[in-house]
PDB file of C-alpha atoms in Angstrom:
ATOM      1  CA  MET A  24     -10.141  10.097   6.220  1.00 56.00           C
ATOM      2  CA  SER A  25     -11.608   8.863   2.927  1.00 85.00           C
ATOM      3  CA  LEU A  26      -9.269   7.678   0.517  1.00 94.00           C
ATOM      4  CA  ARG A  27      -9.845   7.887  -3.322  1.00 96.00           C
ATOM      5  CA  ILE A  28      -7.940   6.864  -6.580  1.00 97.00           C
ATOM      6  CA  ASN A  29      -5.068   9.648  -7.145  1.00 97.00           C
ATOM      7  CA  ASP A  30      -4.773  10.453  -3.382  1.00 98.00           C
ATOM      8  CA  THR A  31      -1.214  10.108  -1.967  1.00 98.00           C
ATOM      9  CA  ALA A  32      -1.186   6.910  -0.048  1.00 98.00           C
ATOM     10  CA  PRO A  33      -0.832   7.431   3.607  1.00 97.00           C
ATOM     11  CA  ASP A  34       2.806   6.968   4.788  1.00 98.00           C
ATOM     12  CA  PHE A  35       3.670   5.015   7.975  1.00 97.00           C
ATOM     13  CA  THR A  36       6.305   3.096   9.700  1.00 97.00           C
ATOM     14  CA  ALA A  37       5.331  -0.391  11.039  1.00 97.00           C
ATOM     15  CA  ASP A  38       6.838  -3.733  12.057  1.00 97.00           C
ATOM     16  CA  THR A  39       6.940  -6.469   9.420  1.00 98.00           C
ATOM     17  CA  THR A  40       7.926 -10.114   9.334  1.00 98.00           C
ATOM     18  CA  GLN A  41      11.020  -8.512   7.787  1.00 97.00           C
ATOM     19  CA  GLY A  42      11.820  -5.914  10.138  1.00 97.00           C
ATOM     20  CA  ALA A  43      10.679  -2.303  10.503  1.00 98.00           C
ATOM     21  CA  ILE A  44       9.712  -0.340   7.331  1.00 97.00           C
ATOM     22  CA  ARG A  45       8.870   3.242   6.443  1.00 98.00           C
ATOM     23  CA  PHE A  46       6.235   2.423   3.744  1.00 98.00           C
ATOM     24  CA  HIS A  47       7.009   5.199   0.982  1.00 98.00           C
ATOM     25  CA  GLU A  48      10.573   4.511   1.222  1.00 98.00           C
ATOM     26  CA  TRP A  49       9.925   0.539   1.167  1.00 98.00           C
ATOM     27  CA  ILE A  50       8.116   1.334  -2.095  1.00 98.00           C
ATOM     28  CA  GLY A  51      10.897   3.030  -3.830  1.00 97.00           C
ATOM     29  CA  ASP A  52      10.745   3.872  -7.324  1.00 97.00           C
ATOM     30  CA  GLY A  53       8.235   0.932  -8.265  1.00 98.00           C
ATOM     31  CA  TYR A  54       4.655  -0.078  -7.538  1.00 98.00           C
ATOM     32  CA  ALA A  55       3.450  -1.653  -4.377  1.00 98.00           C
ATOM     33  CA  VAL A  56       0.348  -3.859  -3.683  1.00 98.00           C
ATOM     34  CA  LEU A  57      -0.993  -3.732  -0.101  1.00 98.00           C
ATOM     35  CA  PHE A  58      -3.641  -6.278   0.549  1.00 96.00           C
ATOM     36  CA  SER A  59      -5.119  -6.530   3.973  1.00 95.00           C
ATOM     37  CA  HIS A  60      -6.926  -9.377   5.881  1.00 93.00           C
ATOM     38  CA  PRO A  61      -9.041  -9.350   8.843  1.00 92.00           C
ATOM     39  CA  LYS A  62      -7.317 -11.803  11.284  1.00 91.00           C
ATOM     40  CA  ASP A  63      -4.765 -14.460  11.133  1.00 94.00           C
ATOM     41  CA  PHE A  64      -5.504 -18.287  11.082  1.00 95.00           C
ATOM     42  CA  THR A  65      -8.679 -17.508   9.006  1.00 93.00           C
ATOM     43  CA  PRO A  66      -9.452 -19.788   6.117  1.00 94.00           C
ATOM     44  CA  VAL A  67     -10.032 -17.698   3.111  1.00 95.00           C
ATOM     45  CA  CYS A  68      -7.163 -15.328   3.902  1.00 95.00           C
ATOM     46  CA  THR A  69      -4.956 -18.467   4.310  1.00 96.00           C
ATOM     47  CA  THR A  70      -5.637 -19.363   0.623  1.00 97.00           C
ATOM     48  CA  GLU A  71      -5.087 -15.781  -0.477  1.00 97.00           C
ATOM     49  CA  LEU A  72      -1.786 -14.948   1.179  1.00 97.00           C
ATOM     50  CA  GLY A  73      -0.378 -18.596  -0.397  1.00 97.00           C
ATOM     51  CA  THR A  74      -1.649 -17.572  -3.854  1.00 97.00           C
ATOM     52  CA  MET A  75       0.200 -14.215  -3.552  1.00 97.00           C
ATOM     53  CA  ALA A  76       3.507 -16.082  -2.385  1.00 98.00           C
ATOM     54  CA  GLY A  77       3.035 -17.943  -5.654  1.00 98.00           C
ATOM     55  CA  LEU A  78       2.387 -15.160  -7.893  1.00 98.00           C
ATOM     56  CA  GLU A  79       5.487 -13.092  -6.196  1.00 97.00           C
ATOM     57  CA  ASP A  80       7.623 -13.489  -9.393  1.00 98.00           C
ATOM     58  CA  GLU A  81       4.682 -12.102 -11.497  1.00 98.00           C
ATOM     59  CA  PHE A  82       4.500  -9.082  -9.516  1.00 98.00           C
ATOM     60  CA  ALA A  83       8.191  -8.696  -9.410  1.00 98.00           C
ATOM     61  CA  LYS A  84       8.074  -8.809 -13.373  1.00 98.00           C
ATOM     62  CA  ARG A  85       5.925  -5.712 -13.238  1.00 97.00           C
ATOM     63  CA  ASN A  86       8.366  -3.780 -10.862  1.00 98.00           C
ATOM     64  CA  ALA A  87       5.586  -4.500  -8.099  1.00 98.00           C
ATOM     65  CA  LYS A  88       6.372  -5.328  -4.493  1.00 98.00           C
ATOM     66  CA  ILE A  89       3.768  -6.999  -2.334  1.00 98.00           C
ATOM     67  CA  VAL A  90       3.088  -6.505   1.362  1.00 98.00           C
ATOM     68  CA  GLY A  91       0.310  -7.950   3.658  1.00 97.00           C
ATOM     69  CA  ILE A  92      -1.106  -6.620   6.601  1.00 95.00           C
ATOM     70  CA  SER A  93      -3.519  -7.705   9.686  1.00 91.00           C
ATOM     71  CA  VAL A  94      -3.945  -6.336  12.801  1.00 90.00           C
ATOM     72  CA  ASP A  95      -2.328  -9.299  14.478  1.00 92.00           C
ATOM     73  CA  PRO A  96       1.279  -9.267  15.927  1.00 95.00           C
ATOM     74  CA  VAL A  97       4.216 -10.164  13.735  1.00 97.00           C
ATOM     75  CA  GLU A  98       4.839 -13.177  15.748  1.00 97.00           C
ATOM     76  CA  SER A  99       1.253 -14.461  14.810  1.00 96.00           C
ATOM     77  CA  HIS A 100       2.024 -13.838  11.149  1.00 97.00           C
ATOM     78  CA  GLU A 101       5.397 -16.024  11.536  1.00 97.00           C
ATOM     79  CA  ARG A 102       3.519 -18.915  13.182  1.00 97.00           C
ATOM     80  CA  TRP A 103       0.701 -18.557  10.431  1.00 97.00           C
ATOM     81  CA  LYS A 104       2.908 -18.984   7.657  1.00 97.00           C
ATOM     82  CA  ASP A 105       3.456 -22.741   8.386  1.00 97.00           C
ATOM     83  CA  ASP A 106      -0.391 -23.214   7.833  1.00 97.00           C
ATOM     84  CA  ILE A 107      -0.033 -21.175   4.607  1.00 97.00           C
ATOM     85  CA  ARG A 108       2.610 -23.266   3.151  1.00 97.00           C
ATOM     86  CA  THR A 109       0.788 -26.522   4.217  1.00 98.00           C
ATOM     87  CA  VAL A 110      -2.357 -25.313   2.625  1.00 97.00           C
ATOM     88  CA  THR A 111      -1.046 -23.775  -0.435  1.00 97.00           C
ATOM     89  CA  GLY A 112       2.398 -25.194  -1.101  1.00 98.00           C
ATOM     90  CA  HIS A 113       3.637 -21.805  -1.284  1.00 98.00           C
ATOM     91  CA  ALA A 114       6.300 -20.237   1.317  1.00 98.00           C
ATOM     92  CA  VAL A 115       5.315 -16.541   2.086  1.00 98.00           C
ATOM     93  CA  ASN A 116       8.710 -14.491   1.505  1.00 97.00           C
ATOM     94  CA  TYR A 117       7.069 -11.098   1.301  1.00 98.00           C
ATOM     95  CA  PRO A 118       6.695  -8.754   4.418  1.00 98.00           C
ATOM     96  CA  LEU A 119       3.554  -9.024   6.671  1.00 98.00           C
ATOM     97  CA  ILE A 120       2.852  -6.003   8.783  1.00 97.00           C
ATOM     98  CA  GLY A 121       1.657  -6.324  12.392  1.00 96.00           C
ATOM     99  CA  ASP A 122      -0.644  -3.485  12.760  1.00 94.00           C
ATOM    100  CA  THR A 123      -1.683  -4.273  16.502  1.00 92.00           C
ATOM    101  CA  ASP A 124      -2.604  -0.576  17.302  1.00 91.00           C
ATOM    102  CA  LEU A 125      -4.847  -0.629  14.150  1.00 91.00           C
ATOM    103  CA  LYS A 126      -2.979   2.559  13.125  1.00 93.00           C
ATOM    104  CA  VAL A 127      -2.472   1.364   9.219  1.00 95.00           C
ATOM    105  CA  ALA A 128      -6.197   0.138   9.124  1.00 93.00           C
ATOM    106  CA  LYS A 129      -7.363   3.531  10.397  1.00 93.00           C
ATOM    107  CA  LEU A 130      -5.054   5.242   7.876  1.00 94.00           C
ATOM    108  CA  TYR A 131      -6.243   3.454   4.852  1.00 95.00           C
ATOM    109  CA  ASP A 132      -9.999   3.702   6.011  1.00 91.00           C
ATOM    110  CA  MET A 133     -10.478  -0.087   6.704  1.00 90.00           C
ATOM    111  CA  LEU A 134     -11.501   0.844  10.277  1.00 86.00           C
ATOM    112  CA  PRO A 135     -13.353   3.743  11.974  1.00 74.00           C
ATOM    113  CA  ALA A 136     -11.359   6.269  14.347  1.00 73.00           C
ATOM    114  CA  GLU A 137     -13.356   4.700  16.970  1.00 77.00           C
ATOM    115  CA  ALA A 138     -12.336   1.094  16.655  1.00 80.00           C
ATOM    116  CA  GLY A 139      -9.869   1.523  19.546  1.00 81.00           C
ATOM    117  CA  ASP A 140      -6.148   1.229  19.431  1.00 81.00           C
ATOM    118  CA  SER A 141      -5.534  -2.419  20.083  1.00 77.00           C
ATOM    119  CA  CYS A 142      -6.094  -5.829  18.234  1.00 80.00           C
ATOM    120  CA  GLU A 143      -6.872  -7.641  21.478  1.00 81.00           C
ATOM    121  CA  GLY A 144     -10.068  -9.212  21.763  1.00 81.00           C
ATOM    122  CA  ARG A 145     -11.137  -8.239  18.210  1.00 79.00           C
ATOM    123  CA  THR A 146     -12.631 -10.956  16.121  1.00 78.00           C
ATOM    124  CA  PRO A 147     -12.637 -11.484  12.335  1.00 84.00           C
ATOM    125  CA  ALA A 148     -16.079  -9.975  12.153  1.00 84.00           C
ATOM    126  CA  ASP A 149     -14.661  -6.919  14.038  1.00 81.00           C
ATOM    127  CA  ASN A 150     -12.218  -6.288  11.430  1.00 80.00           C
ATOM    128  CA  ALA A 151     -14.436  -7.383   8.191  1.00 79.00           C
ATOM    129  CA  THR A 152     -13.659  -4.165   6.441  1.00 77.00           C
ATOM    130  CA  VAL A 153      -9.865  -4.866   6.749  1.00 87.00           C
ATOM    131  CA  ARG A 154     -10.218  -6.757   3.518  1.00 91.00           C
ATOM    132  CA  SER A 155      -8.712  -4.555   0.919  1.00 95.00           C
ATOM    133  CA  VAL A 156      -6.199  -4.240  -1.867  1.00 97.00           C
ATOM    134  CA  PHE A 157      -4.493  -1.018  -2.750  1.00 98.00           C
ATOM    135  CA  VAL A 158      -2.330  -0.619  -5.820  1.00 98.00           C
ATOM    136  CA  ILE A 159       0.201   2.388  -5.374  1.00 98.00           C
ATOM    137  CA  GLY A 160       2.448   3.877  -8.134  1.00 98.00           C
ATOM    138  CA  PRO A 161       5.849   4.953  -8.005  1.00 98.00           C
ATOM    139  CA  ASP A 162       4.565   8.598  -7.199  1.00 98.00           C
ATOM    140  CA  LYS A 163       3.165   7.321  -4.208  1.00 98.00           C
ATOM    141  CA  LYS A 164      -0.507   7.771  -5.506  1.00 98.00           C
ATOM    142  CA  ILE A 165      -3.272   5.428  -5.141  1.00 98.00           C
ATOM    143  CA  LYS A 166      -3.905   3.739  -8.591  1.00 98.00           C
ATOM    144  CA  LEU A 167      -6.650   1.093  -7.596  1.00 98.00           C
ATOM    145  CA  ILE A 168      -8.843   0.211  -4.506  1.00 97.00           C
ATOM    146  CA  LEU A 169     -10.818  -2.947  -4.158  1.00 95.00           C
ATOM    147  CA  THR A 170     -12.598  -4.290  -0.924  1.00 94.00           C
ATOM    148  CA  TYR A 171     -14.071  -7.839  -0.488  1.00 93.00           C
ATOM    149  CA  PRO A 172     -16.505  -9.545   1.884  1.00 92.00           C
ATOM    150  CA  MET A 173     -14.732 -12.094   4.193  1.00 90.00           C
ATOM    151  CA  SER A 174     -16.459 -14.906   2.201  1.00 92.00           C
ATOM    152  CA  THR A 175     -15.244 -14.246  -1.159  1.00 95.00           C
ATOM    153  CA  GLY A 176     -11.701 -14.890  -2.092  1.00 95.00           C
ATOM    154  CA  ARG A 177      -9.720 -12.479  -3.995  1.00 96.00           C
ATOM    155  CA  ASN A 178      -8.777 -12.914  -7.713  1.00 96.00           C
ATOM    156  CA  PHE A 179      -5.247 -11.849  -7.845  1.00 96.00           C
ATOM    157  CA  GLN A 180      -4.756 -12.506 -11.548  1.00 97.00           C
ATOM    158  CA  GLU A 181      -7.400  -9.431 -11.936  1.00 97.00           C
ATOM    159  CA  ILE A 182      -4.729  -7.535  -9.814  1.00 97.00           C
ATOM    160  CA  LEU A 183      -2.042  -8.416 -12.324  1.00 98.00           C
ATOM    161  CA  ARG A 184      -4.253  -7.553 -15.256  1.00 98.00           C
ATOM    162  CA  ALA A 185      -5.001  -4.213 -13.510  1.00 98.00           C
ATOM    163  CA  ILE A 186      -1.418  -3.318 -12.849  1.00 98.00           C
ATOM    164  CA  ASP A 187      -0.670  -4.246 -16.565  1.00 98.00           C
ATOM    165  CA  SER A 188      -3.320  -1.816 -17.526  1.00 98.00           C
ATOM    166  CA  ILE A 189      -2.315   0.903 -15.133  1.00 98.00           C
ATOM    167  CA  GLN A 190       1.320   0.573 -16.379  1.00 97.00           C
ATOM    168  CA  LEU A 191       0.224   0.761 -20.132  1.00 97.00           C
ATOM    169  CA  THR A 192      -2.042   3.591 -19.727  1.00 97.00           C
ATOM    170  CA  ALA A 193       0.487   5.805 -17.789  1.00 95.00           C
ATOM    171  CA  LYS A 194       2.941   5.588 -20.631  1.00 95.00           C
ATOM    172  CA  HIS A 195       0.468   6.011 -23.822  1.00 95.00           C
ATOM    173  CA  GLN A 196      -2.698   7.948 -24.001  1.00 95.00           C
ATOM    174  CA  VAL A 197      -4.850   4.824 -24.096  1.00 97.00           C
ATOM    175  CA  ALA A 198      -7.419   3.104 -22.225  1.00 98.00           C
ATOM    176  CA  THR A 199      -8.228  -0.571 -21.900  1.00 98.00           C
ATOM    177  CA  PRO A 200     -11.558  -1.870 -22.469  1.00 98.00           C
ATOM    178  CA  ALA A 201     -13.715  -4.301 -20.471  1.00 98.00           C
ATOM    179  CA  ASP A 202     -12.007  -7.576 -19.921  1.00 97.00           C
ATOM    180  CA  TRP A 203      -8.748  -6.415 -21.689  1.00 98.00           C
ATOM    181  CA  LYS A 204      -5.865  -8.426 -21.306  1.00 95.00           C
ATOM    182  CA  GLN A 205      -2.145  -8.152 -22.545  1.00 95.00           C
ATOM    183  CA  GLY A 206      -1.953  -7.888 -26.337  1.00 95.00           C
ATOM    184  CA  ASP A 207      -5.661  -6.872 -26.800  1.00 97.00           C
ATOM    185  CA  ASP A 208      -6.606  -3.877 -28.866  1.00 97.00           C
ATOM    186  CA  VAL A 209      -6.816  -0.620 -26.591  1.00 98.00           C
ATOM    187  CA  ILE A 210      -8.877   2.629 -26.862  1.00 98.00           C
ATOM    188  CA  ILE A 211      -7.403   5.919 -27.851  1.00 98.00           C
ATOM    189  CA  THR A 212      -8.259   8.468 -25.356  1.00 97.00           C
ATOM    190  CA  ALA A 213     -10.251  11.651 -26.414  1.00 95.00           C
ATOM    191  CA  ALA A 214      -7.166  13.829 -25.673  1.00 95.00           C
ATOM    192  CA  VAL A 215      -5.597  12.495 -28.823  1.00 96.00           C
ATOM    193  CA  SER A 216      -6.647  14.085 -32.083  1.00 96.00           C
ATOM    194  CA  ASN A 217      -7.089  11.824 -35.227  1.00 96.00           C
ATOM    195  CA  GLU A 218      -4.186  13.318 -36.649  1.00 95.00           C
ATOM    196  CA  ASP A 219      -1.752  12.671 -33.690  1.00 96.00           C
ATOM    197  CA  ALA A 220      -3.445   9.307 -33.355  1.00 95.00           C
ATOM    198  CA  VAL A 221      -1.963   8.415 -36.906  1.00 95.00           C
ATOM    199  CA  ARG A 222       1.480   9.651 -35.620  1.00 94.00           C
ATOM    200  CA  ARG A 223       1.300   7.946 -32.355  1.00 93.00           C
ATOM    201  CA  PHE A 224      -0.306   4.562 -33.221  1.00 94.00           C
ATOM    202  CA  GLY A 225       0.094   4.145 -36.974  1.00 90.00           C
ATOM    203  CA  SER A 226      -3.442   3.203 -37.686  1.00 89.00           C
ATOM    204  CA  TYR A 227      -6.592   2.700 -35.757  1.00 95.00           C
ATOM    205  CA  GLU A 228     -10.168   1.704 -36.117  1.00 96.00           C
ATOM    206  CA  THR A 229     -13.211   4.228 -35.418  1.00 97.00           C
ATOM    207  CA  ILE A 230     -16.185   2.272 -34.051  1.00 97.00           C
ATOM    208  CA  LEU A 231     -17.860   5.341 -32.985  1.00 97.00           C
ATOM    209  CA  PRO A 232     -16.780   8.985 -32.992  1.00 92.00           C
ATOM    210  CA  TYR A 233     -15.513   8.570 -29.369  1.00 95.00           C
ATOM    211  CA  ILE A 234     -14.331   5.035 -29.718  1.00 97.00           C
ATOM    212  CA  ARG A 235     -11.278   4.337 -31.490  1.00 97.00           C
ATOM    213  CA  LYS A 236      -9.455   1.273 -31.079  1.00 97.00           C
ATOM    214  CA  THR A 237      -5.694   0.206 -31.976  1.00 97.00           C
ATOM    215  CA  LYS A 238      -3.296  -2.212 -31.609  1.00 96.00           C
ATOM    216  CA  GLN A 239      -1.639  -2.372 -28.106  1.00 96.00           C
ATOM    217  CA  PRO A 240       1.596  -0.085 -28.011  1.00 92.00           C
ATOM    218  CA  ALA A 241       4.735  -1.485 -26.259  1.00 82.00           C
ATOM    219  CA  VAL A 242       4.772  -1.032 -22.614  1.00 69.00           C
TER     220      VAL A 242
END
């Protein structure tokens, strides 16, 4: 199954380092970031899980929960936590899913159906495509998908920036330009007439007939 933005995120039940969860129920009425890694005790992912642990409060400010996943068992995740803290100085307090039967990896199109049904004997190279980030909204729709190669560490500040944009544009009829960050000007969408733009935003600048910029409205 190929997943796209605005598809409903597949629901599932799974064991985690914080007990069993049903994913949609766990998300609740906020946002969720599901990020995967090919295998425990791998160098790049060790730095990534620690980085996410250090940013957990930033995600919480945005009403976004974070959850990690690999095809290794929960017991392996628990042992890995000590290494993550040693390397990064951050304790992993968010849940890590143990996907030993590869069910979630397949649901999220990270492994093909013919990948089997067990994590036993699999190497990081076998799981190279299990290296993605999914941002999921309160409506349980997928808002963003990113997939990285194993050798390239992910930039989780970019995920925070993207969530800021997703939440802003969900509330207002605006879009964010390249390299936008909190407080920068935004683009008024084509669905808003010039007259309505004045009512909504007070003033705006016309760069081109199809590009109208205005101050960022309050989230």
